[in-house]
Short mmCIF file of C-alpha atoms and ligand atoms in Angstrom, two decimals:
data_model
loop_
_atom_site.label_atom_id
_atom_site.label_comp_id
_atom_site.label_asym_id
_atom_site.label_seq_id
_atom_site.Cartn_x
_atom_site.Cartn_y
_atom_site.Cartn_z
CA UNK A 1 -18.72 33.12 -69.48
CA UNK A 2 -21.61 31.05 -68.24
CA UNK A 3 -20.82 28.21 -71.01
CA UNK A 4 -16.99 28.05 -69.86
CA UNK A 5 -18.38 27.90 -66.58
CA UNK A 6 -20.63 24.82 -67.73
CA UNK A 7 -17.53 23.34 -69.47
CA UNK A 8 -15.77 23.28 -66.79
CA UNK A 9 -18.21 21.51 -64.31
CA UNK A 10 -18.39 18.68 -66.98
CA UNK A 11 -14.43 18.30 -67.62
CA UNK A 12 -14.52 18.30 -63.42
CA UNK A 13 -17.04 15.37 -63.13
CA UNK A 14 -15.63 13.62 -65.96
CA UNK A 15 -12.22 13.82 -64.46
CA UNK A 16 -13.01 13.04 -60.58
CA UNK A 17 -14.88 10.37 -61.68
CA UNK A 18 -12.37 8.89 -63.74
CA UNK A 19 -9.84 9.25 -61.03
CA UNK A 20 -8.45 5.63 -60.17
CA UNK A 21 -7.07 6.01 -56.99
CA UNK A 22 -6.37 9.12 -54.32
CA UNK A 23 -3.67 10.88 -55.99
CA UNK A 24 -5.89 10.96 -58.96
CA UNK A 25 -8.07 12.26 -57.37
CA UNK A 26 -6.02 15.20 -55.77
CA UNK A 27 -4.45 16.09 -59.16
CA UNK A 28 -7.99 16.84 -60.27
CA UNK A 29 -8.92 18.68 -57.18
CA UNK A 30 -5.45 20.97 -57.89
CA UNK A 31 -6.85 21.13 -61.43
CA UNK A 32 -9.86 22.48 -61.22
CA UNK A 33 -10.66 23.70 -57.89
CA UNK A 34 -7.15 25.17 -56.60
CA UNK A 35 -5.47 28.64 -56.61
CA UNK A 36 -4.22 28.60 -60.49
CA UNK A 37 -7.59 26.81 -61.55
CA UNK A 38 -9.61 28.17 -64.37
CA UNK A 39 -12.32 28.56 -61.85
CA UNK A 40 -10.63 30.15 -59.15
CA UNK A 41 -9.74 32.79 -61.74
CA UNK A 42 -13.36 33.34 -63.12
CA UNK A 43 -14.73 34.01 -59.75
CA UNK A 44 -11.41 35.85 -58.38
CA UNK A 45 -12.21 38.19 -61.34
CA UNK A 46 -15.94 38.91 -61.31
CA UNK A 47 -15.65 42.31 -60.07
CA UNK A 48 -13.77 43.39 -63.53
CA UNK A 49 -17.13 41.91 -65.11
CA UNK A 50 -19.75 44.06 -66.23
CA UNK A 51 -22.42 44.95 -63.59
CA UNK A 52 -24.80 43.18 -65.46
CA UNK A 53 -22.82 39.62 -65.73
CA UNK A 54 -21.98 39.68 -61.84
CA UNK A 55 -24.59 38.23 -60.25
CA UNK A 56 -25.13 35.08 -62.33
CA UNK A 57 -21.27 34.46 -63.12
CA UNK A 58 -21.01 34.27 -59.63
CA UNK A 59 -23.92 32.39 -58.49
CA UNK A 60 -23.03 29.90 -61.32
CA UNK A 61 -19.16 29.80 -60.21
CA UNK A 62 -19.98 28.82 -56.56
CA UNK A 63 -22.54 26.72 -57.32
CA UNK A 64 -20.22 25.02 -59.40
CA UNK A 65 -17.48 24.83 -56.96
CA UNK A 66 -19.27 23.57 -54.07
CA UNK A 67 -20.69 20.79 -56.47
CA UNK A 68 -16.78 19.83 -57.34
CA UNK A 69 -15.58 19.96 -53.83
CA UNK A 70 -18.54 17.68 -52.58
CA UNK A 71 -17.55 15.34 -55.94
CA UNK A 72 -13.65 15.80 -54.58
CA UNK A 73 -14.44 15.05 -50.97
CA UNK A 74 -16.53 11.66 -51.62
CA UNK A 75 -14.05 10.20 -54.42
CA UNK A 76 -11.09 10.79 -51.96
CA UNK A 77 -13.02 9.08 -49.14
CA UNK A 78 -13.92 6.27 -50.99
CA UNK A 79 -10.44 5.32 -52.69
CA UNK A 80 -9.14 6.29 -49.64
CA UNK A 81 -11.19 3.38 -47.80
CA UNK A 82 -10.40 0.77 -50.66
CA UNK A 83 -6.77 1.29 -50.33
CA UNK A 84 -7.15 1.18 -46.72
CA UNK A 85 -9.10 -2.28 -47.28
CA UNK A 86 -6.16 -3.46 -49.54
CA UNK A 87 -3.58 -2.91 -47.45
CA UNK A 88 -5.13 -4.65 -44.46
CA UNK A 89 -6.02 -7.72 -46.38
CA UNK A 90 -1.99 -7.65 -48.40
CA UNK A 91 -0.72 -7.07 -44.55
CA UNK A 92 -2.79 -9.54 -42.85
CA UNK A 93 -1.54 -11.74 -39.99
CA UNK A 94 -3.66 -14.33 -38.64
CA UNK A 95 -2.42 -13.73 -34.67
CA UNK A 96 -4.38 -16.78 -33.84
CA UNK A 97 -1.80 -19.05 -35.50
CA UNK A 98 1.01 -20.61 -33.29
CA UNK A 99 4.21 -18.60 -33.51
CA UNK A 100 7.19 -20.51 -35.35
CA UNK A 101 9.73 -20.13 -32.57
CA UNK A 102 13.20 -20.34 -34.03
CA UNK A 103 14.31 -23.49 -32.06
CA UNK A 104 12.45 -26.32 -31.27
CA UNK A 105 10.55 -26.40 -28.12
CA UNK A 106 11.86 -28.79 -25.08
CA UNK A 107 10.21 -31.01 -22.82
CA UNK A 108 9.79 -32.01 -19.79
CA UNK A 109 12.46 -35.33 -18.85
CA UNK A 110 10.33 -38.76 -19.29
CA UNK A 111 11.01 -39.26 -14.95
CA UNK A 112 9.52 -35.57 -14.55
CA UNK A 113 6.78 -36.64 -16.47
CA UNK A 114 6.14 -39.79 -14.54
CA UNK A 115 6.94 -38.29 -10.75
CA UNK A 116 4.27 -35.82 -11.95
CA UNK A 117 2.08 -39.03 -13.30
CA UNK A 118 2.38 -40.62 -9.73
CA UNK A 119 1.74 -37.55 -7.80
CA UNK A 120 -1.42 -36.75 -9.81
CA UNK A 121 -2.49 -39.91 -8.62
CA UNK A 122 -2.30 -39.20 -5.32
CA UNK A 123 -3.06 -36.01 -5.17
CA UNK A 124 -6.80 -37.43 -6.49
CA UNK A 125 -6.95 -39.81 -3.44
CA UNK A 126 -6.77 -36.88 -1.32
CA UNK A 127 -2.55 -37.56 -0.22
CA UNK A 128 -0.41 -34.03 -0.26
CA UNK A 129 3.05 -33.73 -1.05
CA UNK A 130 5.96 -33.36 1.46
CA UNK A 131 9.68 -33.32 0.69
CA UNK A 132 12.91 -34.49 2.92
CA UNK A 133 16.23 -33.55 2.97
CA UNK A 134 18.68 -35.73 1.07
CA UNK A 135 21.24 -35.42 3.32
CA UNK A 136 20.12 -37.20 6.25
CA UNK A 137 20.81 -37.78 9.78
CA UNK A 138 21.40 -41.71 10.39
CA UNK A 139 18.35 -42.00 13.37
CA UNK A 140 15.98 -40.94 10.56
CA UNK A 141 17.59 -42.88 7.52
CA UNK A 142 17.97 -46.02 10.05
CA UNK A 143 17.50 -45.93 13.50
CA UNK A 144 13.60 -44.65 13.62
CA UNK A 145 12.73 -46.66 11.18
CA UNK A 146 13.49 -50.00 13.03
CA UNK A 147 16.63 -50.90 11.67
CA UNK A 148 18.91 -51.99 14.71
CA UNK A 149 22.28 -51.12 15.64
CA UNK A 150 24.32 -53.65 13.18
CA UNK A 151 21.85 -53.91 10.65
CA UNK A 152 23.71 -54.54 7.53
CA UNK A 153 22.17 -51.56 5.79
CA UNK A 154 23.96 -49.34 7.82
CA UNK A 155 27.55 -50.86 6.40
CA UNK A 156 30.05 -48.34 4.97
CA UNK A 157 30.07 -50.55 1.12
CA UNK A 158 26.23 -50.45 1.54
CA UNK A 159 25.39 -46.20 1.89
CA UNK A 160 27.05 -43.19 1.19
CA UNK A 161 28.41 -41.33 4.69
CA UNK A 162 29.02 -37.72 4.46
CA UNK A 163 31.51 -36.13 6.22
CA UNK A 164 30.16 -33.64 9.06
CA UNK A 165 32.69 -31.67 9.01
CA UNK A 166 31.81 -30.52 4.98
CA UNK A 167 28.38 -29.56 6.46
CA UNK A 168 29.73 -26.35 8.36
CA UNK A 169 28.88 -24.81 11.47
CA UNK A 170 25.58 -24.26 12.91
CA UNK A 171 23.75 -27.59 11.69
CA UNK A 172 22.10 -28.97 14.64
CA UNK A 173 22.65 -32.96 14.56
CA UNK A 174 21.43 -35.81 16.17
CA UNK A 175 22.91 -39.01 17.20
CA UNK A 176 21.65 -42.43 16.02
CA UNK A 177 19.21 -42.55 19.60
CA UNK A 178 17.85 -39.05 18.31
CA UNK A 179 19.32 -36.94 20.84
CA UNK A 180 21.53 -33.81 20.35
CA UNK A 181 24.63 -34.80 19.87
CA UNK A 182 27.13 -33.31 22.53
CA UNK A 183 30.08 -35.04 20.79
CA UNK A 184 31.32 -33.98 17.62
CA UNK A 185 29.23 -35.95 14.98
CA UNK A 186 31.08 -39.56 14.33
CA UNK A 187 31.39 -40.81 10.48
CA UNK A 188 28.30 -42.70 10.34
CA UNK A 189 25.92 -39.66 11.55
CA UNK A 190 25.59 -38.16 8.22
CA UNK A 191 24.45 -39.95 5.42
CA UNK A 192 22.74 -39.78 1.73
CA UNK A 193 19.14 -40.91 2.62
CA UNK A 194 19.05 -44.30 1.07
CA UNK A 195 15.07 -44.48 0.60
CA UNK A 196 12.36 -41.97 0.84
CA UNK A 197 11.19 -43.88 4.12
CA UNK A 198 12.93 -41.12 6.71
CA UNK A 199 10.08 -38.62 6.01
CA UNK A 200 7.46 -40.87 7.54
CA UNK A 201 9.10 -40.07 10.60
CA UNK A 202 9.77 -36.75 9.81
CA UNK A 203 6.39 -35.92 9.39
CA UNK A 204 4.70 -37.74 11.79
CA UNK A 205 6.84 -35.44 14.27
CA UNK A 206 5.28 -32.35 12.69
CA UNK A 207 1.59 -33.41 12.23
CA UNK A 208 -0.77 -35.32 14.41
CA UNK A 209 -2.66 -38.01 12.49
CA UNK A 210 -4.91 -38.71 10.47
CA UNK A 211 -1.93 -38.20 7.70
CA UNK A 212 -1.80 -38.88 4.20
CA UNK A 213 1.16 -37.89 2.30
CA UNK A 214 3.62 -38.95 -0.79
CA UNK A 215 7.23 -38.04 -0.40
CA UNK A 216 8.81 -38.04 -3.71
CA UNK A 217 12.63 -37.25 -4.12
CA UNK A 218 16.17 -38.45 -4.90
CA UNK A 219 17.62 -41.56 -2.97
CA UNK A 220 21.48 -42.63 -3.10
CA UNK A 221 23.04 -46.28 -3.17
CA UNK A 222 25.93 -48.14 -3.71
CA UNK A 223 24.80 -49.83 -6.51
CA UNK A 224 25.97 -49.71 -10.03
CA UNK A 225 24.90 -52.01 -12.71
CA UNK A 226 21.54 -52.28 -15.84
CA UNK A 227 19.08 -51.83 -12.94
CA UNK A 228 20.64 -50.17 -10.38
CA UNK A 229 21.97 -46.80 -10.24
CA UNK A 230 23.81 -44.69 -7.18
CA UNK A 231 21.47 -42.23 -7.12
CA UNK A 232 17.82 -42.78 -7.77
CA UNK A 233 13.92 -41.27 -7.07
CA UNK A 234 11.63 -42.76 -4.88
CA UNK A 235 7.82 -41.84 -3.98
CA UNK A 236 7.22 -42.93 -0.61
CA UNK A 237 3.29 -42.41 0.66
CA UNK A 238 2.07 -43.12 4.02
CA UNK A 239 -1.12 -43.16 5.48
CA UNK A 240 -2.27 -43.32 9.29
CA UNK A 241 -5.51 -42.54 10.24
CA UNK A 242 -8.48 -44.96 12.47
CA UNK A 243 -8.67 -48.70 11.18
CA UNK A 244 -6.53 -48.46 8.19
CA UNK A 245 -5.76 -52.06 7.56
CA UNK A 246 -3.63 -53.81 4.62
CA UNK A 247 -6.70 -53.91 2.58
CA UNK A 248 -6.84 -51.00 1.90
CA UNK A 249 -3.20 -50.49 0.87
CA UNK A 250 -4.71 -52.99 -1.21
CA UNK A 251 -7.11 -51.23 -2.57
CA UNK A 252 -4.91 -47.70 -3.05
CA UNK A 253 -2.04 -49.99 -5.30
CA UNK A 254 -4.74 -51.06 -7.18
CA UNK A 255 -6.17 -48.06 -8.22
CA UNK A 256 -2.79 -46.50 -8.33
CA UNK A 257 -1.89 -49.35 -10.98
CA UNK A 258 -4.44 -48.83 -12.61
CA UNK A 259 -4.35 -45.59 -13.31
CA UNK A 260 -0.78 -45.87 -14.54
CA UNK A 261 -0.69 -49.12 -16.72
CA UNK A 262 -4.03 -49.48 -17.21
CA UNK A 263 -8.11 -50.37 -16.12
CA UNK A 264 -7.33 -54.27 -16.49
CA UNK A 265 -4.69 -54.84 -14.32
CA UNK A 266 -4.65 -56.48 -11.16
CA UNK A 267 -2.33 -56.18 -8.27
CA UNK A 268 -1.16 -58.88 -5.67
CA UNK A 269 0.42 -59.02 -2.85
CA UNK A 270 3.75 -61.27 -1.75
CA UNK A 271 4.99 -61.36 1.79
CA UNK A 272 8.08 -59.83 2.37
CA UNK A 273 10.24 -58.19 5.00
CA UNK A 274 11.15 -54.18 5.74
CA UNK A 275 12.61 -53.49 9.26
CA UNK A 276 9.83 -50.96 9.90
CA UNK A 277 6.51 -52.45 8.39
CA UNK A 278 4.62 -55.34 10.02
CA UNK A 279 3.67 -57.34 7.98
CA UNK A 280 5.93 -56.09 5.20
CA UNK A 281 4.85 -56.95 1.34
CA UNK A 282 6.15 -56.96 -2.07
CA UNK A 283 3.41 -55.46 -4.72
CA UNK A 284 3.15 -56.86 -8.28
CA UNK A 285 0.92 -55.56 -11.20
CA UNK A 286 -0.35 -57.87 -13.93
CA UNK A 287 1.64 -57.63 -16.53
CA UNK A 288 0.57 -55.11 -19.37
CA UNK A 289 2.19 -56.69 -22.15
CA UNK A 290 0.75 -60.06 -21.87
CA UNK A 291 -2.26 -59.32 -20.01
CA UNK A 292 -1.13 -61.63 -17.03
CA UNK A 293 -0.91 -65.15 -18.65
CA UNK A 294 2.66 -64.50 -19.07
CA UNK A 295 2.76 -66.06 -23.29
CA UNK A 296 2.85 -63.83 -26.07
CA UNK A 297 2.39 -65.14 -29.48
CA UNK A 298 2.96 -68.70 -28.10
CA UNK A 299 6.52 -67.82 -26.66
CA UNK A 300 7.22 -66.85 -23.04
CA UNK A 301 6.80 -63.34 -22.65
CA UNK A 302 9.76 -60.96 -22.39
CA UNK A 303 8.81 -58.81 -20.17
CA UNK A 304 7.52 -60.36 -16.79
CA UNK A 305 9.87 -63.26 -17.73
CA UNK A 306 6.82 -66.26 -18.09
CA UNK A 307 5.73 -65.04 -14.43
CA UNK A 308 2.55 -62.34 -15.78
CA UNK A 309 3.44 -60.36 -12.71
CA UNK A 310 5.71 -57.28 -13.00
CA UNK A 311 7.28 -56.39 -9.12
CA UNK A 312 6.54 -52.37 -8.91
CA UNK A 313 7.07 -51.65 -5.00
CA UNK A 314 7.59 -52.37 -1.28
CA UNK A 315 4.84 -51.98 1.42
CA UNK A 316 3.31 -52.72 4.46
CA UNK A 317 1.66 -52.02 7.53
CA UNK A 318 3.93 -49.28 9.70
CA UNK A 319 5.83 -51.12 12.50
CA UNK A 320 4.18 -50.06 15.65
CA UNK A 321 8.26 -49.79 17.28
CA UNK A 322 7.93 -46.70 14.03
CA UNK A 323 5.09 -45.43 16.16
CA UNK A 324 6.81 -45.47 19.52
CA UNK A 325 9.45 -43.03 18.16
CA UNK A 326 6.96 -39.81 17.60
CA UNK A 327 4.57 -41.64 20.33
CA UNK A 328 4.42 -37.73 21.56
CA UNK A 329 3.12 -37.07 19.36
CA UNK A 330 -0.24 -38.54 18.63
CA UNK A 331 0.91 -41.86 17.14
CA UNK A 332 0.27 -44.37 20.18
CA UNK A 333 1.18 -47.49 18.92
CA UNK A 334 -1.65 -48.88 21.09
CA UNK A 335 -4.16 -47.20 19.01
CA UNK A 336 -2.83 -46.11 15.72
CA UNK A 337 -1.86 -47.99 12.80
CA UNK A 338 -1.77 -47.41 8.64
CA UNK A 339 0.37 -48.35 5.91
CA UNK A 340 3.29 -47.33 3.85
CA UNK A 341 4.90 -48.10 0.59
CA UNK A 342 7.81 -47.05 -1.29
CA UNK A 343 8.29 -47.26 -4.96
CA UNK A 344 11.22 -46.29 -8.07
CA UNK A 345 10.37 -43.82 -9.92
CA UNK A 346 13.02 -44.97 -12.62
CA UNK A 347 11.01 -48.75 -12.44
CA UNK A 348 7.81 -46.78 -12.92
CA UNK A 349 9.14 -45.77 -16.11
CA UNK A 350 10.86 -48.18 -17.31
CA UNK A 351 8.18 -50.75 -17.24
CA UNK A 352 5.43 -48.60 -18.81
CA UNK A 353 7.72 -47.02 -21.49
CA UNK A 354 10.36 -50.41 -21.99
CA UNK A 355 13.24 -48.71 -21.61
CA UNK A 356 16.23 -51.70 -21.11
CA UNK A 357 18.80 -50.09 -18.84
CA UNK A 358 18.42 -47.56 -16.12
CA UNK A 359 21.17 -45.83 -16.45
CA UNK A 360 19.89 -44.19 -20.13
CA UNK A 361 17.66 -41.87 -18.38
CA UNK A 362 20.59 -40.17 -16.90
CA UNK A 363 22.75 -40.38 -20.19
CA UNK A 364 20.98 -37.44 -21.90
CA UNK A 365 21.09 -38.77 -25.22
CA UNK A 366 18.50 -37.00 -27.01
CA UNK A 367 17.66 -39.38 -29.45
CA UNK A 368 16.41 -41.41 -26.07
CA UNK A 369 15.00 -38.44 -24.42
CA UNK A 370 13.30 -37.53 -28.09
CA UNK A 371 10.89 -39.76 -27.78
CA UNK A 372 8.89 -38.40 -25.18
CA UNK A 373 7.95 -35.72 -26.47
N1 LIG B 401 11.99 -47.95 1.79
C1 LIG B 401 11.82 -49.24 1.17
C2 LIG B 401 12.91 -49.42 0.12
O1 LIG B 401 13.50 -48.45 -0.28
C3 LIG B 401 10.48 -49.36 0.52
C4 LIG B 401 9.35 -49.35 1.50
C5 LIG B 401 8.71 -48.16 1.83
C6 LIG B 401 8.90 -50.52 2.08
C7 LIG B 401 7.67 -48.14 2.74
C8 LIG B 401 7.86 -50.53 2.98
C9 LIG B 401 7.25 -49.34 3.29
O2 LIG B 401 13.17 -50.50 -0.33
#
């Protein structure tokens, strides 16, 4: 009895060892250590033995067992463990790769990108953003801003009226001297804003200075041709503060030039005319392409026509008759005075990026849009 005994603890070894994976393993765990095994019989039968056999078969028999069961318990464990380590390296997925999204990604549209160029910009020099209405009352669009009564601006074939009655009720409006209006409104008291410039009024009525703010947003014309469009985007920026003078609007464009076509350009400034800056300039930057001296490769350069100055906005110091309209407010034209400028968005970005015509950024032809990515 004691040799089958032995037998069976080598056959056990030999087969748990042999085992190649878990279920191996488990067959030869059924084999020799479960209910039918040749074991389980042996020591389920020692009390048929003789008195004499007992003790040993069954010291021998457990001993034997527990040896098997450890054996059993440490293969499974360890193929258990390797096939865990298998799986996870067949399974793996690196989660630190980007996902493959099933259609391509969009973008943001190549004037987004440059309104958000310009305001950056700003924003570093310290200037926060404010946004107007684009439907505007004419004393802001016109009438605050210095343009008088007849001012050719203010033509039906030059701006886009609105009709008051579309507006509904409850819209406070004003007339074109900024009061109330106790009449109903007239066709020309409602307009499309034709430049960003209504919002230096606007909010030099609601904060006392020192102010320094950029006004970006949608203008409307009636223009229509490669350069022109009816509706457009402006970024207006004013600043009034103590002894602001026009050098250093000067000295603003400049850096503002630079940081959008780059650290070499230059910037100068043409006199011009604006009903509600005094004196009133035209701003040109250097241009990029042929550095300024206006030749490329021997030939006249293309893009700032021979000139090497590109036009990019209108300025100029704020018309003190600006100031007497929120005088109330802080701005004494006696004592106050700053600078404002207004430039195209759509120029902005068609200079730096050479797009031809204007009107392509509102076509939404992607193979245009595509490329600024
Ligand atoms: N509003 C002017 C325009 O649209 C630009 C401008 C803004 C000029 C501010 C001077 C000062 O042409």
């Amino acid at each position: 009895m004691l040799d089958r005994i032995e037998r069976i603890r080598d056959e056990g070894r030999a087969a748990i060892a042999a085992a190649a994976d878990a279920a191996a393993v488990e067959e030869a765990r059924v084999r020799y250590l479960g209910r039918k095994a040749e074991l389980t019989t042996i020591l389920r039968g020692i009390g048929e033995l003789p008195a004499a056999e007992r003790g040993p078969v069954g010291k021998a028999g457990n001993e034997v067992r527990r040896e098997l069961e450890g054996l059993v318990e440490e293969a499974a464990a360890r193929h258990e463990r390797s096939e865990l380590d298998r799986r996870l390296a067949a399974e793996a997925i690196d989660v630190t790769l980007p996902g493959t999204p099933p259609v391509r990604l969009g973008h943001l549209h190549p004037l987004t990108r440059t309104r958000r160029e310009i305001e950056d910009i700003f924003i570093g020099l310290g200037y926060r953003i404010a946004e107007g209405p684009e439907v505007e009352h004419d004393y802001y669009n016109f009438t605050a801003l210095n343009h008088p009564p007849g001012h050719p601006a203010r033509m039906l074939q030059d701006t886009f009226y609105v009709d008051p009655a579309s507006l509904g009720d409850g819209v406070e409006l004003y007339g074109s001297d900024g009061a109330p209006l106790t009449a109903p409104p007239g066709p020309r008291d409602v307009l499309l804003r034709t430049h960003t410039s209504p919002m230096q009024v606007r909010a030099m009525e609601d904060a006392e200075p020192p102010i320094f703010i950029i006004v970006p947003g949608r203008v409307y014309r009636r223009d229509s041709d490669a350069t022109h469009t009816p509706m457009f985007s402006q970024v207006e920026g004013l600043a009034v503060g103590d002894g602001i003078t026009l050098a250093d609007l000067h000295g603003t464009l400049l850096t503002f030039a630079r940081a959008v076509f780059g650290e070499e350009r230059d910037v100068r400034i043409r006199p011009h005319f604006f009903p509600f800056t005094e004196p009133s300039v035209e701003v040109d930057v250097s241009c990029f392409r042929c550095g300024g001296s206006g030749e490329l490769d021997r030939e006249r350069c293309g893009l700032c026509k021979g000139t090497g100055w590109l036009e990019i906005l209108g300025a100029g110091m704020v018309d003190p008759n600006v100031f007497g309209f929120v005088r109330d407010r802080g701005y004494d034209p006696d004592h106050v005075q700053g600078f404002a400028f207004g430039m195209g968005i759509e120029r902005i970005a068609m200079l730096k990026h050479g797009v031809p015509d204007l009107r392509m950024f509102f076509e939404n032809d992607v193979r245009m849009l595509e490329q600024f990515r």
